[in-house]
Tab-separated table of C-alpha atoms in Angstrom:
chain	number	residue	atom	x	y	z
E	635	GLY	CA	4.118	35.224	-11.543
E	636	GLY	CA	3.979	36.320	-15.075
E	637	GLY	CA	6.291	36.878	-17.945
E	638	ALA	CA	6.738	39.305	-20.809
E	639	ASP	CA	5.815	38.281	-24.304
E	640	ALA	CA	7.329	39.714	-27.498
E	641	ALA	CA	5.047	42.756	-27.302
E	642	ALA	CA	6.224	43.455	-23.728
E	643	THR	CA	2.778	42.810	-22.234
E	644	THR	CA	2.322	40.724	-19.098
E	645	THR	CA	1.229	37.127	-19.672
E	646	GLU	CA	0.376	34.443	-17.163
E	647	ASP	CA	3.182	31.992	-16.439
E	648	PRO	CA	1.951	28.612	-17.767
E	649	TRP	CA	4.142	26.739	-15.259
E	650	ALA	CA	2.735	28.523	-12.198
E	651	THR	CA	-0.426	26.430	-12.031
E	652	ARG	CA	1.578	23.234	-12.480
E	653	ILE	CA	3.807	23.777	-9.457
E	654	THR	CA	1.736	25.994	-7.155
E	655	PRO	CA	0.552	24.163	-4.014
E	656	ARG	CA	-3.211	24.116	-3.659
E	657	TYR	CA	-5.832	22.768	-1.313
E	658	ALA	CA	-7.738	19.581	-2.087
E	659	PRO	CA	-10.961	18.211	-0.571
E	660	ALA	CA	-9.491	14.732	-0.179
E	661	MET	CA	-6.180	12.953	-0.337
E	662	PRO	CA	-5.026	9.755	-2.015
E	663	GLY	CA	-5.106	6.859	0.405
E	664	GLY	CA	-2.214	6.957	2.824
E	665	LEU	CA	0.082	9.147	0.739
E	666	TYR	CA	0.563	12.243	2.813
E	667	ALA	CA	2.722	14.000	5.347
E	668	ILE	CA	1.372	15.212	8.674
E	669	ARG	CA	2.815	16.577	11.902
E	670	ARG	CA	2.998	13.820	14.503
E	671	ASP	CA	1.291	15.866	17.246
E	672	TRP	CA	-1.612	16.736	14.920
E	673	TRP	CA	-1.900	13.097	13.791
E	674	HIS	CA	-2.372	11.996	17.408
E	675	GLU	CA	-4.636	14.915	18.325
E	676	VAL	CA	-6.984	14.390	15.405
E	677	GLY	CA	-7.472	10.683	16.076
E	678	GLU	CA	-4.940	8.743	13.994
E	679	TYR	CA	-6.407	5.860	11.967
E	680	ASP	CA	-9.810	4.491	12.904
E	681	VAL	CA	-8.596	1.142	14.241
E	682	ASP	CA	-12.009	-0.428	13.650
E	683	MET	CA	-11.838	0.021	9.888
E	684	ASP	CA	-10.889	-3.224	8.171
E	685	THR	CA	-7.559	-3.701	6.363
E	686	TRP	CA	-7.683	-0.671	4.050
E	687	GLY	CA	-10.038	1.169	1.772
E	688	ALA	CA	-11.918	4.455	2.406
E	689	GLU	CA	-9.651	5.479	5.280
E	690	ASN	CA	-8.419	8.326	3.100
E	691	ILE	CA	-11.971	9.683	2.806
E	692	GLU	CA	-12.543	9.431	6.557
E	693	MET	CA	-9.204	11.102	7.277
E	694	SER	CA	-9.793	13.825	4.680
E	695	VAL	CA	-13.189	14.853	6.014
E	696	ARG	CA	-11.866	14.621	9.576
E	697	GLN	CA	-8.849	16.802	8.781
E	698	TRP	CA	-10.958	19.542	7.208
E	699	THR	CA	-13.847	19.521	9.684
E	700	CYS	CA	-11.603	19.350	12.743
E	701	GLY	CA	-9.391	22.302	11.876
E	702	GLY	CA	-6.818	20.972	9.430
E	703	LYS	CA	-6.322	21.339	5.713
E	704	ILE	CA	-5.091	19.135	2.900
E	705	GLY	CA	-2.608	20.631	0.496
E	706	MET	CA	-1.499	19.076	-2.742
E	707	ILE	CA	2.017	19.782	-3.925
E	708	PRO	CA	1.895	19.081	-7.685
E	709	CYS	CA	5.649	18.854	-8.232
E	710	SER	CA	6.213	16.253	-5.510
E	711	ARG	CA	6.807	12.602	-6.344
E	712	VAL	CA	5.629	9.644	-4.305
E	713	GLY	CA	6.294	5.997	-5.028
E	714	HIS	CA	4.134	3.122	-3.851
E	715	ILE	CA	4.916	-0.518	-4.534
E	716	PHE	CA	2.578	-3.332	-3.549
E	717	ARG	CA	4.204	-6.414	-2.095
E	718	THR	CA	3.103	-9.937	-2.834
E	719	ALA	CA	2.387	-12.444	-0.117
E	720	ALA	CA	5.905	-13.801	-0.669
E	721	GLY	CA	7.333	-10.332	0.002
E	722	ARG	CA	8.585	-9.706	-3.529
E	723	SER	CA	7.884	-6.384	-5.211
E	724	THR	CA	5.301	-6.268	-7.935
E	725	TYR	CA	4.731	-3.302	-10.190
E	726	LYS	CA	1.461	-4.459	-11.687
E	727	TYR	CA	-1.761	-4.304	-9.698
E	728	LYS	CA	-3.506	-7.621	-10.156
E	729	GLY	CA	-5.561	-7.686	-6.995
E	730	ASP	CA	-2.926	-9.932	-5.432
E	731	PHE	CA	-2.750	-8.584	-1.897
E	732	PRO	CA	-0.349	-9.824	0.771
E	733	PHE	CA	-3.241	-10.089	3.246
E	734	ASP	CA	-6.819	-11.309	3.368
E	735	PHE	CA	-9.849	-9.048	3.388
E	736	PRO	CA	-12.144	-9.904	6.311
E	737	ASN	CA	-15.340	-9.323	4.317
E	738	SER	CA	-14.431	-11.806	1.574
E	739	SER	CA	-13.465	-9.168	-0.962
E	740	HIS	CA	-11.741	-5.848	-1.329
E	741	ALA	CA	-14.987	-4.199	-2.528
E	742	ALA	CA	-17.005	-5.457	0.438
E	743	THR	CA	-14.306	-4.211	2.810
E	744	VAL	CA	-14.209	-0.761	1.205
E	745	TRP	CA	-18.019	-0.442	1.399
E	746	ARG	CA	-17.992	-1.550	5.027
E	747	ASN	CA	-15.367	1.100	5.802
E	748	CYS	CA	-17.413	3.705	3.907
E	749	ALA	CA	-20.445	2.806	6.007
E	750	ARG	CA	-18.401	3.177	9.190
E	751	PHE	CA	-17.170	6.597	8.053
E	752	VAL	CA	-20.703	7.744	7.184
E	753	ASP	CA	-22.083	6.431	10.472
E	754	ALA	CA	-19.437	8.292	12.482
E	755	TRP	CA	-18.804	11.549	10.588
E	756	VAL	CA	-21.780	12.352	8.343
E	757	GLU	CA	-25.017	13.891	9.601
E	758	SER	CA	-28.524	13.820	8.149
E	759	PRO	CA	-29.769	14.189	5.502
E	760	TYR	CA	-26.562	12.955	3.836
E	761	ARG	CA	-26.180	10.059	6.284
E	762	ASP	CA	-29.774	8.936	5.863
E	763	TYR	CA	-29.522	9.203	2.083
E	764	TRP	CA	-26.318	7.121	1.970
E	765	PHE	CA	-27.799	4.334	4.064
E	766	SER	CA	-31.072	4.446	2.104
E	767	GLN	CA	-29.138	3.243	-0.946
E	768	ARG	CA	-28.627	-0.130	0.787
E	769	VAL	CA	-25.141	-0.578	-0.601
E	770	HIS	CA	-24.272	-4.209	0.111
E	771	GLY	CA	-27.169	-4.211	2.607
E	772	LEU	CA	-25.263	-1.963	5.003
E	773	ALA	CA	-27.256	-0.111	7.643
E	774	PRO	CA	-26.443	2.296	10.482
E	775	GLY	CA	-24.580	0.478	13.230
E	776	CYS	CA	-23.491	-2.328	10.879
E	777	CYS	CA	-19.816	-1.657	11.279
E	778	GLY	CA	-19.212	-1.587	14.969
E	779	ASP	CA	-19.597	1.001	17.669
E	780	VAL	CA	-18.709	4.489	16.419
E	781	ALA	CA	-19.285	6.212	19.780
E	782	GLU	CA	-15.538	6.809	20.235
E	783	ARG	CA	-15.284	8.505	16.818
E	784	ARG	CA	-18.349	10.638	17.526
E	785	ALA	CA	-16.870	11.595	20.914
E	786	LEU	CA	-13.645	12.585	19.140
E	787	LYS	CA	-15.682	14.757	16.786
E	788	GLN	CA	-17.377	16.439	19.732
E	789	ARG	CA	-14.166	16.830	21.752
E	790	LEU	CA	-12.366	18.482	18.834
E	791	GLN	CA	-15.443	20.620	18.096
E	792	CYS	CA	-15.397	19.523	14.488
E	793	LYS	CA	-17.637	21.179	11.967
E	794	SER	CA	-20.442	19.322	10.207
E	795	PHE	CA	-20.312	17.382	6.964
E	796	ALA	CA	-22.590	20.070	5.471
E	797	TRP	CA	-19.875	22.631	6.340
E	798	TYR	CA	-17.312	20.424	4.557
E	799	LEU	CA	-19.482	20.350	1.457
E	800	ASP	CA	-20.193	24.091	1.541
E	801	GLN	CA	-16.670	25.282	2.317
E	802	VAL	CA	-14.343	22.613	0.990
E	803	TYR	CA	-16.097	20.549	-1.670
E	804	PRO	CA	-18.970	22.558	-3.194
E	805	GLU	CA	-18.759	20.497	-6.395
E	806	LEU	CA	-19.817	17.400	-4.451
E	807	ARG	CA	-22.521	19.394	-2.650
E	808	ASP	CA	-23.919	20.491	-6.013
E	809	GLU	CA	-23.776	16.938	-7.356
E	810	LEU	CA	-25.583	15.572	-4.295
E	811	ALA	CA	-28.195	18.358	-4.060
E	812	PRO	CA	-30.768	16.892	-6.509
E	813	ARG	CA	-30.389	13.423	-4.981
E	814	ILE	CA	-30.847	14.739	-1.447
E	815	GLN	CA	-33.834	16.826	-2.524
E	816	ALA	CA	-35.498	13.827	-4.216
E	817	TYR	CA	-34.736	11.648	-1.184
E	818	GLU	CA	-36.210	14.208	1.229
E	819	GLN	CA	-39.340	14.592	-0.943
E	820	SER	CA	-39.863	10.840	-1.067
E	821	ARG	CA	-39.512	10.624	2.726
E	822	HIS	CA	-42.105	13.373	3.239
E	823	ARG	CA	-44.532	11.703	0.796
E	824	ALA	CA	-44.132	8.383	2.623
E	825	ALA	CA	-44.722	9.981	6.037
């Protein structure tokens, strides 16, 4: 789209970029629409992730690498209201969740879920680099058996995490590149 200005020349429509659907590398947690058959085919939620946190990252990478896409519709509106333990609505986020986090805190649960995602869906050198950071002391295999998720990845013939970075999220690839290079150099010096 475009419009005509006073001099009758074509100008870009300033509203077009505000309402035009576009692809996104990841989605907000749990706020999306998906065809039911695709949801089942691509593996639904990872039932071994705890409570919630990081499932949106796992699902986003899985969608892209296994043949799907994530589109953002800027003009859409979505509401999300947290409920208190008593079931009453609350509009202010105060960390008051209507459930307990199994790892003693929301942050520990999110990091555990991140580790599970990395263990199942991310290959080396990115996987090795992530675990080398020793976030909360997490290590490969710390978050349960991921064999079923890896089998899903193989069955669906999903592309690699490197493909995701190259094709879908090159900004993250570029941000990670110096860290991965330094990590790889330190590993070779230590060997």
